[in-house]
Tab-separated table of C-alpha atoms and ligand atoms in Angstrom:
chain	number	residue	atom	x	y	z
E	1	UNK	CA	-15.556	46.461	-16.299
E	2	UNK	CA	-15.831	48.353	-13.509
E	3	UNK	CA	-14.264	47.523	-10.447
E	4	UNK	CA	-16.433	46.717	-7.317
E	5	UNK	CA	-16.076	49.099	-4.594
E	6	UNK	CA	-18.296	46.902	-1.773
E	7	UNK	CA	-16.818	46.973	1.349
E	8	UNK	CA	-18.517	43.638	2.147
E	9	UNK	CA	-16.203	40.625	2.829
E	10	UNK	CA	-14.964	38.391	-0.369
E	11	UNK	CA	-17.844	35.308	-0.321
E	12	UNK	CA	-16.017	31.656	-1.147
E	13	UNK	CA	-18.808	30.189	-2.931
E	14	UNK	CA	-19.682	26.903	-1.147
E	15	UNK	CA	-19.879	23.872	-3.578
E	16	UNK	CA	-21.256	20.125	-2.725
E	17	UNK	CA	-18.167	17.967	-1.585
E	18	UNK	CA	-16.981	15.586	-3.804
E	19	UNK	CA	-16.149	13.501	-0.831
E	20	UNK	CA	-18.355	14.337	1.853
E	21	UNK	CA	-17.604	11.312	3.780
E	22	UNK	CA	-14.130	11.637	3.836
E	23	UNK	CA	-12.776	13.715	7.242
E	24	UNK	CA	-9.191	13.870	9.133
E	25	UNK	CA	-7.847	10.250	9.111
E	26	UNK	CA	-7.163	8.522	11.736
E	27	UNK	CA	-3.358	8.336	10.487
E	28	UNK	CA	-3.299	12.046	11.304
E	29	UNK	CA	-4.849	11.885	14.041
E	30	UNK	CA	-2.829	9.429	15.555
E	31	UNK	CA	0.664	10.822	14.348
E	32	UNK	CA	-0.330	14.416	15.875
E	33	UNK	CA	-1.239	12.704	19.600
E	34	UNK	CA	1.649	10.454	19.586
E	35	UNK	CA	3.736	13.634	18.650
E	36	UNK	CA	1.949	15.749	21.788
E	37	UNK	CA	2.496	13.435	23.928
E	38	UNK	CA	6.334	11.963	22.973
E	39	UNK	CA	4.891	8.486	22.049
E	40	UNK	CA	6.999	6.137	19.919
E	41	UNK	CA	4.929	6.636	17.048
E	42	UNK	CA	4.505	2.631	15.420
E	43	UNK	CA	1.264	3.639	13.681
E	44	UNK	CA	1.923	5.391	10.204
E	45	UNK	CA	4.156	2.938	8.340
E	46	UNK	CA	7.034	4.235	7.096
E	47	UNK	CA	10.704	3.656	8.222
E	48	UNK	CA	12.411	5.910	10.771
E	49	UNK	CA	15.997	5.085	8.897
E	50	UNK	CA	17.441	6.190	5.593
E	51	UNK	CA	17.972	4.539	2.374
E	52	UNK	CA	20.605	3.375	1.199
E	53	UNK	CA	23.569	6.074	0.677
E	54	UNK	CA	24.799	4.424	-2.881
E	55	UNK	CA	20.540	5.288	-3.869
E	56	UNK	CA	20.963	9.334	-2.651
E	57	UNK	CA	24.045	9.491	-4.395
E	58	UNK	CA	22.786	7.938	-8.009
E	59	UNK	CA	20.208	10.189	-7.223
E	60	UNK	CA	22.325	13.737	-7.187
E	61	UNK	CA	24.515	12.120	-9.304
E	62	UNK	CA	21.710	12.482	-11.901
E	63	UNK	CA	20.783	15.733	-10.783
E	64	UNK	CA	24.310	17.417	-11.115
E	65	UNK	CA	24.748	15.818	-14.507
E	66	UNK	CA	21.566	17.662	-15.959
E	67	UNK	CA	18.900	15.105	-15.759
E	68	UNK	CA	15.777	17.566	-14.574
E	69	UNK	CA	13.583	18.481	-17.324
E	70	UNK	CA	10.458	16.312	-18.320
E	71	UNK	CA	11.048	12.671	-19.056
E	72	UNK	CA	9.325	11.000	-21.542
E	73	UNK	CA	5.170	10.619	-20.431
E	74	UNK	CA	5.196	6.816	-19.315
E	75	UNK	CA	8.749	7.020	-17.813
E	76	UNK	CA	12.719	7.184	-18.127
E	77	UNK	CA	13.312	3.961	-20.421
E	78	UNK	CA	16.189	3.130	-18.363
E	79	UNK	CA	13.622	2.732	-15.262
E	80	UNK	CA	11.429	0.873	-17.348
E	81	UNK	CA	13.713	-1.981	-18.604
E	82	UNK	CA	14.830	-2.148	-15.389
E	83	UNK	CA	11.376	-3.008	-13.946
E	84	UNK	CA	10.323	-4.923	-16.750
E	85	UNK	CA	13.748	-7.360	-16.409
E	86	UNK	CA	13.082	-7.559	-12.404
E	87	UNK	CA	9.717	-8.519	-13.123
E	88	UNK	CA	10.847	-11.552	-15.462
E	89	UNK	CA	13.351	-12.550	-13.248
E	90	UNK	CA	11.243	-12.661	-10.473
E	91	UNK	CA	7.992	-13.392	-11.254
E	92	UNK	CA	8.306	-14.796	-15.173
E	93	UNK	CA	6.526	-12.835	-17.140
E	94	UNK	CA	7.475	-10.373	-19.399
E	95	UNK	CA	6.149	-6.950	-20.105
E	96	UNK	CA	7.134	-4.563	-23.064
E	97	UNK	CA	8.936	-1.803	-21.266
E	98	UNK	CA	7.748	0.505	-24.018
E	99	UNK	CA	3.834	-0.451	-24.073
E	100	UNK	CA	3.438	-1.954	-20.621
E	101	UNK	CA	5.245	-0.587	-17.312
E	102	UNK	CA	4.556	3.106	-16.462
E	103	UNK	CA	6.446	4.824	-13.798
E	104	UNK	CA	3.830	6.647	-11.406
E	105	UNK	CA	3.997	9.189	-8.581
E	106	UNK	CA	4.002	6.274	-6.260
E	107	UNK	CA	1.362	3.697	-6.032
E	108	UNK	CA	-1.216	5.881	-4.345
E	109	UNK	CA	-1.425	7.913	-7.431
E	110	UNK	CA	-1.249	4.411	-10.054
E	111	UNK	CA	-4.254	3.477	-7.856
E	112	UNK	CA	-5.996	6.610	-8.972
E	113	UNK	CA	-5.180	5.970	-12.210
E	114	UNK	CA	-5.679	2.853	-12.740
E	115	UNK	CA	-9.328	3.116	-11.265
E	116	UNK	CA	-10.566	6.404	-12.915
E	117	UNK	CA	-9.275	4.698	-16.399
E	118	UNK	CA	-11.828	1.757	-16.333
E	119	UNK	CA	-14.603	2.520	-13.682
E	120	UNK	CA	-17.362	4.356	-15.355
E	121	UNK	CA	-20.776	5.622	-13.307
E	122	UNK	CA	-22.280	2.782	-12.262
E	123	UNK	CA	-19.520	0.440	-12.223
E	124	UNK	CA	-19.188	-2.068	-9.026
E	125	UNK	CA	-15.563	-2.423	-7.912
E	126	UNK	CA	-14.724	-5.461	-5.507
E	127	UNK	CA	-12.774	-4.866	-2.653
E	128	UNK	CA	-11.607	-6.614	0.213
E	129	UNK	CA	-11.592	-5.241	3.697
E	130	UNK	CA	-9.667	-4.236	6.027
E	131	UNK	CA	-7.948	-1.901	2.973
E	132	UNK	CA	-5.917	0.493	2.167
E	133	UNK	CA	-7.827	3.596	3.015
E	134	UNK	CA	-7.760	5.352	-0.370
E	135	UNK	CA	-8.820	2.759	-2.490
E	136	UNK	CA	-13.125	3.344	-1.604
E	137	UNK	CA	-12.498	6.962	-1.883
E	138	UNK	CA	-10.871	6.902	-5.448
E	139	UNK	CA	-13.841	4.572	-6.308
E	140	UNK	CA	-16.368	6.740	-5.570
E	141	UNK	CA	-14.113	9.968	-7.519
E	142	UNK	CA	-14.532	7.141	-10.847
E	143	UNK	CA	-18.823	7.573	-9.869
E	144	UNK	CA	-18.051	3.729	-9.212
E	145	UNK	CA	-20.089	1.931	-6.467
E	146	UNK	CA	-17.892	0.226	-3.236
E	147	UNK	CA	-18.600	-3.538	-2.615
E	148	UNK	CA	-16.835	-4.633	-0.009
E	149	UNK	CA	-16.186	-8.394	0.889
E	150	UNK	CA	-14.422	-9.086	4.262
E	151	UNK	CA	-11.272	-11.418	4.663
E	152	UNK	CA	-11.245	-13.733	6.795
E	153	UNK	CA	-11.097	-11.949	11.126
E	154	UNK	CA	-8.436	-12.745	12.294
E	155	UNK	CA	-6.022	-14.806	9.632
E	156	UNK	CA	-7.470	-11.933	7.070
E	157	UNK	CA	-7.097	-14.576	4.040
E	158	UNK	CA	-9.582	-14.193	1.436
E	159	UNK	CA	-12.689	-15.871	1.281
E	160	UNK	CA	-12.851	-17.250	-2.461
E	161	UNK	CA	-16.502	-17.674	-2.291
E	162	UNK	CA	-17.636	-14.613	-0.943
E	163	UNK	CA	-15.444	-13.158	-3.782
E	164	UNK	CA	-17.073	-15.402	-6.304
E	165	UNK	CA	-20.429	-14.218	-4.807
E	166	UNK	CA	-19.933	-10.494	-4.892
E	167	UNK	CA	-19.644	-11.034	-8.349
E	168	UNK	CA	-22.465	-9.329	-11.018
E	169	UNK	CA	-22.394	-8.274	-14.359
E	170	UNK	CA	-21.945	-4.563	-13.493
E	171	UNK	CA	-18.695	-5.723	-11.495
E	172	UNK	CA	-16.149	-3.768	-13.213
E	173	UNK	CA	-12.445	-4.314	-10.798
E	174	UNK	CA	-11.855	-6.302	-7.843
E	175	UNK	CA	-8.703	-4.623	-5.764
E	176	UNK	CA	-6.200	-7.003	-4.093
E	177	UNK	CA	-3.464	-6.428	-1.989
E	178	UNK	CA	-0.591	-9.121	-1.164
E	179	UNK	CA	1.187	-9.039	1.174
E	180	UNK	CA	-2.013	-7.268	2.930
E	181	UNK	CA	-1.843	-4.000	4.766
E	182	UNK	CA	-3.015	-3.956	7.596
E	183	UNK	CA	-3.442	-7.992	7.901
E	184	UNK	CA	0.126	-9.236	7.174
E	185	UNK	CA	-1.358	-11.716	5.226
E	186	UNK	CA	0.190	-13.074	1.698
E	187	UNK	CA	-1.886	-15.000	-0.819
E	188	UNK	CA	-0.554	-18.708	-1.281
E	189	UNK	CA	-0.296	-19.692	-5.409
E	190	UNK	CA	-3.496	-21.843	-4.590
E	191	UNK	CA	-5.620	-19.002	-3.726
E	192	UNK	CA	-4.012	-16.742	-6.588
E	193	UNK	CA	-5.157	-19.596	-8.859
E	194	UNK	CA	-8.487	-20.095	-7.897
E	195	UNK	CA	-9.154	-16.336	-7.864
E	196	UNK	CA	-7.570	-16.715	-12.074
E	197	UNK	CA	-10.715	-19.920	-12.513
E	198	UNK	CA	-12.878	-17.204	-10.408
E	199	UNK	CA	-12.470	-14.254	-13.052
E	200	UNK	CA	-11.917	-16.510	-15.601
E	201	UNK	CA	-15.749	-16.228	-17.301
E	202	UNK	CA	-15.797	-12.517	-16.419
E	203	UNK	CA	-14.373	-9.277	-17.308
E	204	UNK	CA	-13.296	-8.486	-14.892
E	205	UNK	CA	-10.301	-6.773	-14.355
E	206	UNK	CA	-8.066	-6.710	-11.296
E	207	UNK	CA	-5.984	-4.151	-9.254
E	208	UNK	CA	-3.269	-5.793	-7.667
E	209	UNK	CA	-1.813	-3.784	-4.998
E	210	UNK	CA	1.914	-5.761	-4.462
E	211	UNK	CA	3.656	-2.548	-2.969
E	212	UNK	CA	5.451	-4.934	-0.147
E	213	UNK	CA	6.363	-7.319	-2.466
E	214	UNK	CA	9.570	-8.457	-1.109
E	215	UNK	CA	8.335	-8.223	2.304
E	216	UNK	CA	8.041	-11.791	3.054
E	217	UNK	CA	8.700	-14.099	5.777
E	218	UNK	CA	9.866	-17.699	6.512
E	219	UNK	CA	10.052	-18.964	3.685
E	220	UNK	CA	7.509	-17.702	1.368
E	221	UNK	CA	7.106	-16.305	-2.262
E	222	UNK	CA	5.180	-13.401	-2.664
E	223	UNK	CA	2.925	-14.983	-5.783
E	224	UNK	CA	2.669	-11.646	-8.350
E	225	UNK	CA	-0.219	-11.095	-10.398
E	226	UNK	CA	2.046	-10.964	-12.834
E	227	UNK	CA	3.465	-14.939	-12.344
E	228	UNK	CA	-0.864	-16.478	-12.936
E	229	UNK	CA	-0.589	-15.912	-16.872
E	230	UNK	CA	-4.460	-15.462	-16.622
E	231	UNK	CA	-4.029	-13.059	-13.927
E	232	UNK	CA	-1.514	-10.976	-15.553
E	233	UNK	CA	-3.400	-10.900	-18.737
E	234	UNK	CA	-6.334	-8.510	-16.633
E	235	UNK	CA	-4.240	-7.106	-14.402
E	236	UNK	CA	-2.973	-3.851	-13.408
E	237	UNK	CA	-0.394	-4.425	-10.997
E	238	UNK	CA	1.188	-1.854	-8.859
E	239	UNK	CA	4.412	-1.560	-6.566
E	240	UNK	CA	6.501	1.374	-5.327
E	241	UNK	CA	9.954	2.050	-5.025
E	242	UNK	CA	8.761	3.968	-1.685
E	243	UNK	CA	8.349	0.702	0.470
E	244	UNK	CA	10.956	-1.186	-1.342
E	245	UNK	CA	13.834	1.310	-0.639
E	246	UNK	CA	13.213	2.778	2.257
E	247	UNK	CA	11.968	6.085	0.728
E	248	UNK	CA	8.355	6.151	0.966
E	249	UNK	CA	8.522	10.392	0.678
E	250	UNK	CA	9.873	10.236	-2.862
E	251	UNK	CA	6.439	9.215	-3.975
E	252	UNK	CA	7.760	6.694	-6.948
E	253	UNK	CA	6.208	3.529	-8.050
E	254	UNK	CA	5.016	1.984	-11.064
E	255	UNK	CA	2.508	0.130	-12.427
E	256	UNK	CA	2.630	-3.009	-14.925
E	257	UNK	CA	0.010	-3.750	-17.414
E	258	UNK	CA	-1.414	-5.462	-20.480
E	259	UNK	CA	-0.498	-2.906	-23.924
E	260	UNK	CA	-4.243	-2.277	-24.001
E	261	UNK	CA	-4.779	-1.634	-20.580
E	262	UNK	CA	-1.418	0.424	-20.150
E	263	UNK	CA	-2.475	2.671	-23.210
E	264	UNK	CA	-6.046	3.453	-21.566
E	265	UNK	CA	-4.132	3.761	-17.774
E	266	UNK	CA	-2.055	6.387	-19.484
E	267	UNK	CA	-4.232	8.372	-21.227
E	268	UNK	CA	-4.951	9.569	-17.952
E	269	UNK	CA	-1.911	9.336	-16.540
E	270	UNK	CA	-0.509	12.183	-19.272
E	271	UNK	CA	-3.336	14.637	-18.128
E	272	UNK	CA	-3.096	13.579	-14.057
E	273	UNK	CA	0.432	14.525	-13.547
E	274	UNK	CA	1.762	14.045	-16.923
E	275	UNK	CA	5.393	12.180	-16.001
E	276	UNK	CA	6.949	11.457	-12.733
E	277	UNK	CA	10.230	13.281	-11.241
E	278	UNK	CA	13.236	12.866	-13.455
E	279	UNK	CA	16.264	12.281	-11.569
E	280	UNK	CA	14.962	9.889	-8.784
E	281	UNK	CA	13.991	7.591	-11.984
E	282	UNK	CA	17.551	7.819	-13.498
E	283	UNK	CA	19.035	6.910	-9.328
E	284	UNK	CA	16.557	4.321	-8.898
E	285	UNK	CA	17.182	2.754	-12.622
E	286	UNK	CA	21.048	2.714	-11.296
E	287	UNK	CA	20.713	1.592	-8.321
E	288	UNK	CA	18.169	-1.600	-9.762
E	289	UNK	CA	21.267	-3.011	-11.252
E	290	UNK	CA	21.919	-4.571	-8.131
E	291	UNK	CA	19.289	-7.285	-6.720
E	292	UNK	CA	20.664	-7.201	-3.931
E	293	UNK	CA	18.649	-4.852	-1.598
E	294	UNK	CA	15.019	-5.959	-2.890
E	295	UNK	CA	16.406	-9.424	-2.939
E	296	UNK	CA	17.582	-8.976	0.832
E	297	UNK	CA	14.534	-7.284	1.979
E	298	UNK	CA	12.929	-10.191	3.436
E	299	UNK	CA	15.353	-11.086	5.886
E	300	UNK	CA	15.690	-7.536	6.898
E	301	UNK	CA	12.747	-7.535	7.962
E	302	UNK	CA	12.385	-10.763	8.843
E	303	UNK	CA	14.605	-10.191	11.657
E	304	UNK	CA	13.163	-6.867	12.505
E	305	UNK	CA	9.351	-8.684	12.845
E	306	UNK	CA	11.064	-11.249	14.801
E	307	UNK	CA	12.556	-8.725	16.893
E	308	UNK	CA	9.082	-7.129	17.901
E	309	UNK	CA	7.333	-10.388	17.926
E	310	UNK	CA	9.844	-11.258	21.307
E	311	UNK	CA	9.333	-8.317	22.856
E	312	UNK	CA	5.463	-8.635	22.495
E	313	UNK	CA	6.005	-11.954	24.554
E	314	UNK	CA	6.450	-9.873	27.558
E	315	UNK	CA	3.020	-8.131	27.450
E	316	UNK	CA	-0.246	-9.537	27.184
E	317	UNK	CA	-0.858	-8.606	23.653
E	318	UNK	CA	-1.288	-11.648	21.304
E	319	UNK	CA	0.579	-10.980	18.177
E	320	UNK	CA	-1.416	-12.269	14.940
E	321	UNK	CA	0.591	-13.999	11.890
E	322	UNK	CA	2.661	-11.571	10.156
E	323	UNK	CA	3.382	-13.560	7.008
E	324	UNK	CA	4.767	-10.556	4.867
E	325	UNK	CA	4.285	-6.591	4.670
E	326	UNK	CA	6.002	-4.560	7.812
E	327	UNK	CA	3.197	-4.620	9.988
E	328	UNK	CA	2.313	-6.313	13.005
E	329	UNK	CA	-1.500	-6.352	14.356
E	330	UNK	CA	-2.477	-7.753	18.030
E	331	UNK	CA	-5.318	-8.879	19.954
E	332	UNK	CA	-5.303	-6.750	22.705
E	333	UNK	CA	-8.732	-8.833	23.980
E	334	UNK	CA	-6.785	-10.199	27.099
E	335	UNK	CA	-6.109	-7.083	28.406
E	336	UNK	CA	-8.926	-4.161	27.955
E	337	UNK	CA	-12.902	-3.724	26.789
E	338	UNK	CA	-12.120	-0.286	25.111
E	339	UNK	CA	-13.449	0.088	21.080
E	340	UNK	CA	-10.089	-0.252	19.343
E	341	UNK	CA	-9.906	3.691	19.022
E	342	UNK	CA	-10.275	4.341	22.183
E	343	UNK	CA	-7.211	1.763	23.220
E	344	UNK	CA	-4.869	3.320	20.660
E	345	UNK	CA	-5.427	6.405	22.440
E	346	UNK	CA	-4.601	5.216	25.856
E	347	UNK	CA	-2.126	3.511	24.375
E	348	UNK	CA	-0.655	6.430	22.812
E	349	UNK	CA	-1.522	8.800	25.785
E	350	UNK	CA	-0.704	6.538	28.389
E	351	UNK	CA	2.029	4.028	27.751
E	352	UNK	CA	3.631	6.711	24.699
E	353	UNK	CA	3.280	4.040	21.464
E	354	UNK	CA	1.440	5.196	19.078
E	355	UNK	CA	-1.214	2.297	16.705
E	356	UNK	CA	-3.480	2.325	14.460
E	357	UNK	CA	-7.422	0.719	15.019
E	358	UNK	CA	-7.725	-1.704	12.774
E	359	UNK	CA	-11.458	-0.536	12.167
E	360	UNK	CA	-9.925	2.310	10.220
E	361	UNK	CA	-9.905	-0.070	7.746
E	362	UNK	CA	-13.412	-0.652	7.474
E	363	UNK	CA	-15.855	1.399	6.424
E	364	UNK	CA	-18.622	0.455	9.076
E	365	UNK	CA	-15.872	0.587	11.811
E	366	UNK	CA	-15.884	-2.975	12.217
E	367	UNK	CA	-14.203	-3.788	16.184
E	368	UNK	CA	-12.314	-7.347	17.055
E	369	UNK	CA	-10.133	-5.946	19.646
E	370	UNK	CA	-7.000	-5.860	17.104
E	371	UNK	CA	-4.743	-2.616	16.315
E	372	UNK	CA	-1.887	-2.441	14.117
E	373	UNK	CA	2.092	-1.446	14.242
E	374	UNK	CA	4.503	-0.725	11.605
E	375	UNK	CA	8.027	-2.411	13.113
E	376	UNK	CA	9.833	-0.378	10.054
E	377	UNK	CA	11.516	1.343	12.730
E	378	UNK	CA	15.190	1.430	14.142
E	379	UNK	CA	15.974	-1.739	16.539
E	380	UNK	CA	16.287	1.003	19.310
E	381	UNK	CA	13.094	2.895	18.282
E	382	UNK	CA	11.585	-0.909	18.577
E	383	UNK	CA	13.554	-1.368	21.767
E	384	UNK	CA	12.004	1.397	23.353
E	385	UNK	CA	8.233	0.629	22.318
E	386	UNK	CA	8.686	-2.719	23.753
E	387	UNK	CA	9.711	-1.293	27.044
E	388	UNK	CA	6.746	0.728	27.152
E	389	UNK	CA	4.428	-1.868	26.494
E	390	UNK	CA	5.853	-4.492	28.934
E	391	UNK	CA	4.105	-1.960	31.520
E	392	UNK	CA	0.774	-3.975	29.991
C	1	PLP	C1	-1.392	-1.291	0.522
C	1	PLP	C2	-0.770	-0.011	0.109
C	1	PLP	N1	-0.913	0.417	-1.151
C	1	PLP	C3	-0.365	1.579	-1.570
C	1	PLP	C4	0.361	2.375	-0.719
C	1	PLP	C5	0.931	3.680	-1.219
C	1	PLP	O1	2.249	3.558	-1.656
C	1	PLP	P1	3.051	4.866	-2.131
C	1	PLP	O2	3.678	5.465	-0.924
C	1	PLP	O3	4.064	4.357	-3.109
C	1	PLP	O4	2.086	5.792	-2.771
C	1	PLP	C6	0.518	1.982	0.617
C	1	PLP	C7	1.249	2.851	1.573
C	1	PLP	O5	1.134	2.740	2.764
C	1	PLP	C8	-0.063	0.758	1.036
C	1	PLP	O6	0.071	0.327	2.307
């Protein structure tokens, strides 16, 4: 072959975008403004504290001792029992740790999985908005086709009929997501039940998102897929270690599923990223012997949401219900006209915290005056937010 001598600039050749709709989100967009202009940044959620010490250490413990070459495809066993033991215990059901948990580079990527396994061209997937902003795009990646159905404005509880009526025979996954990000919202057992008589003459499956499971509040239960037997018997559900232990940038989670829908999940999984990190699965299976700090959770946060919710008293922001995740959304109707983009920037520009609109979670940019914050912060980061925004 002979070797091309043109002086002419190398060409990338262009290529039709897979996602063309898809552009900077506003979660970058909002981190980068509230970093230029030293706001207390409450919009991404994630926690500005560490994990617990005892987790790091099982961690390197398992790292000094050796434990870094590929695990087994669905997961270190250890990891799995543990999961599939919490699960009983918590929710009472049991899964086959062999055949029906797989540990996944954290629930954004069992998502993925989960919906390029059983969405084929064509397919309708259900889901419910405000969402989680990667679930529409992985849809459309599957060739499937979006159908969204709102929750509820305001209280963001679902609307059983509308779900009922979205309902056709090309409907191929609905997505839900308890406790809700961005709503705060938790499903009661009623509405988990009547969803189970909903899907009941179908086939449809479900995705159930549950990665802030033990976030929640006064008194509740989060109700798990997993604890409506019909539920659980069409369910992929998915939770991540991230959320739970305040390490969201280790990118571990799992996902637990009926044998026949765990062997299709992973038949993808093996050839998306094959097997997930080995030591932080031997730490985290150590560190699960102890309920404690998932079974604590609540109250943590609890008292954190609490915390904010006082402070908020002082301003004219309305706080909605925050019945379980680590996020707090307001009506900020009382106090300015702007499109909710527009008031996160001034509020990030102006009075230094940092929010997210909560029409980022629609895709027709839907407005009601509401933005969201993550209160997974330090008390003093917190503290310091709330000053700024008693100048409201
Ligand atoms: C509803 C929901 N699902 C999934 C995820 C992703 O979790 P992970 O960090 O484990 O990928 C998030 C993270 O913010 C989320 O809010």
């Amino acid at each position: 072959m002979q070797i091309d001598a043109s002086t002419a600039t190398p060409r990338t050749p262009a290529f039709p975008s897979r996602l063309p709709q898809v552009g900077t989100t506003i979660f970058t967009v909002m981190s980068a403004l509230a970093h230029a202009h030293g706001a207390v940044n409450l919009g991404q959620g994630f926690p500005d504290f560490e994990g617990d010490p005892r987790l790091v250490d099982a961690v390197a413990d398992a790292m000094r001792s050796g434990l870094n070459q590929y695990p087994p495809m669905a997961g270190v066993p250890a990891l799995r029992a543990a999961v599939a033991d919490k699960v009983q215990a918590l929710y009472g059901h049991r899964y086959d740790a062999d055949t029906e948990i797989t540990v996944t580079a954290g629930a954004t990527q069992a998502i993925l999985t989960a919906i390029l396994c059983c969405v084929h061209p064509g397919d309708e997937v259900i889901v419910l908005e405000p969402c989680y902003d990667s679930y529409a795009p992985n849809i459309e990646l599957a060739g499937g086709t979006v159908v969204r159905v709102p929750l509820t404005p305001g209280s963001f509880r679902p609307d059983l009929k509308r779900i009922a009526a979205a309902i056709t025979p090309r409907t191929r996954l609905l997505i839900v997501n308890t406790p809700h990000n961005p709503g705060a919202s938790v499903w009661t057992r009623q509405e988990m039940q009547q969803l189970a008589e909903i899907l009941r003459p179908t086939d449809v499956l479900l995705l159930s998102d549950e990665v802030y499971e033990h976030m929640v509040y006064d008194g509740r239960a989060h109700v798990s897929a997993a604890s409506v037997a019909e539920l659980a018997a069409r369910a992929f559900i998915v939770s991540s270690f991230g959320k739970t232990y305040h390490v969201t940038g280790w990118k571990v989670g799992f996902v637990a599923a009926p044998a026949p829908l765990s062997a299709e999940f992973r038949k993808v999984h093996q050839f998306n990223v094959f097997t997930v990190n080995t030591p932080m699965q031997h730490g985290l299976a150590r560190y699960m012997a102890d309920p404690a700090p998932y079974l604590e959770l609540g109250a943590f946060y609890q008292r954190k949401r609490d915390l904010f919710r006082a402070g908020l008293q002082a301003t004219r922001l309305r706080p909605l219900q925050t019945e379980g995740s680590y996020f707090q959304c307001v009506d900020y109707s009382a106090l300015s006209d702007l499109p909710e983009a527009e008031f996160c920037r001034f509020l990030t520009t102006e009075i230094g915290v940092a929010a997210i609109p909560l029409s980022a979670f629609y895709a027709g940019g839907f407005e009601q005056r509401v933005v969201r914050f993550c209160f997974a912060k330090k008390d003093e980061t917190l503290q310091t937010a709330l000053q700024r925004l008693a100048r409201l």
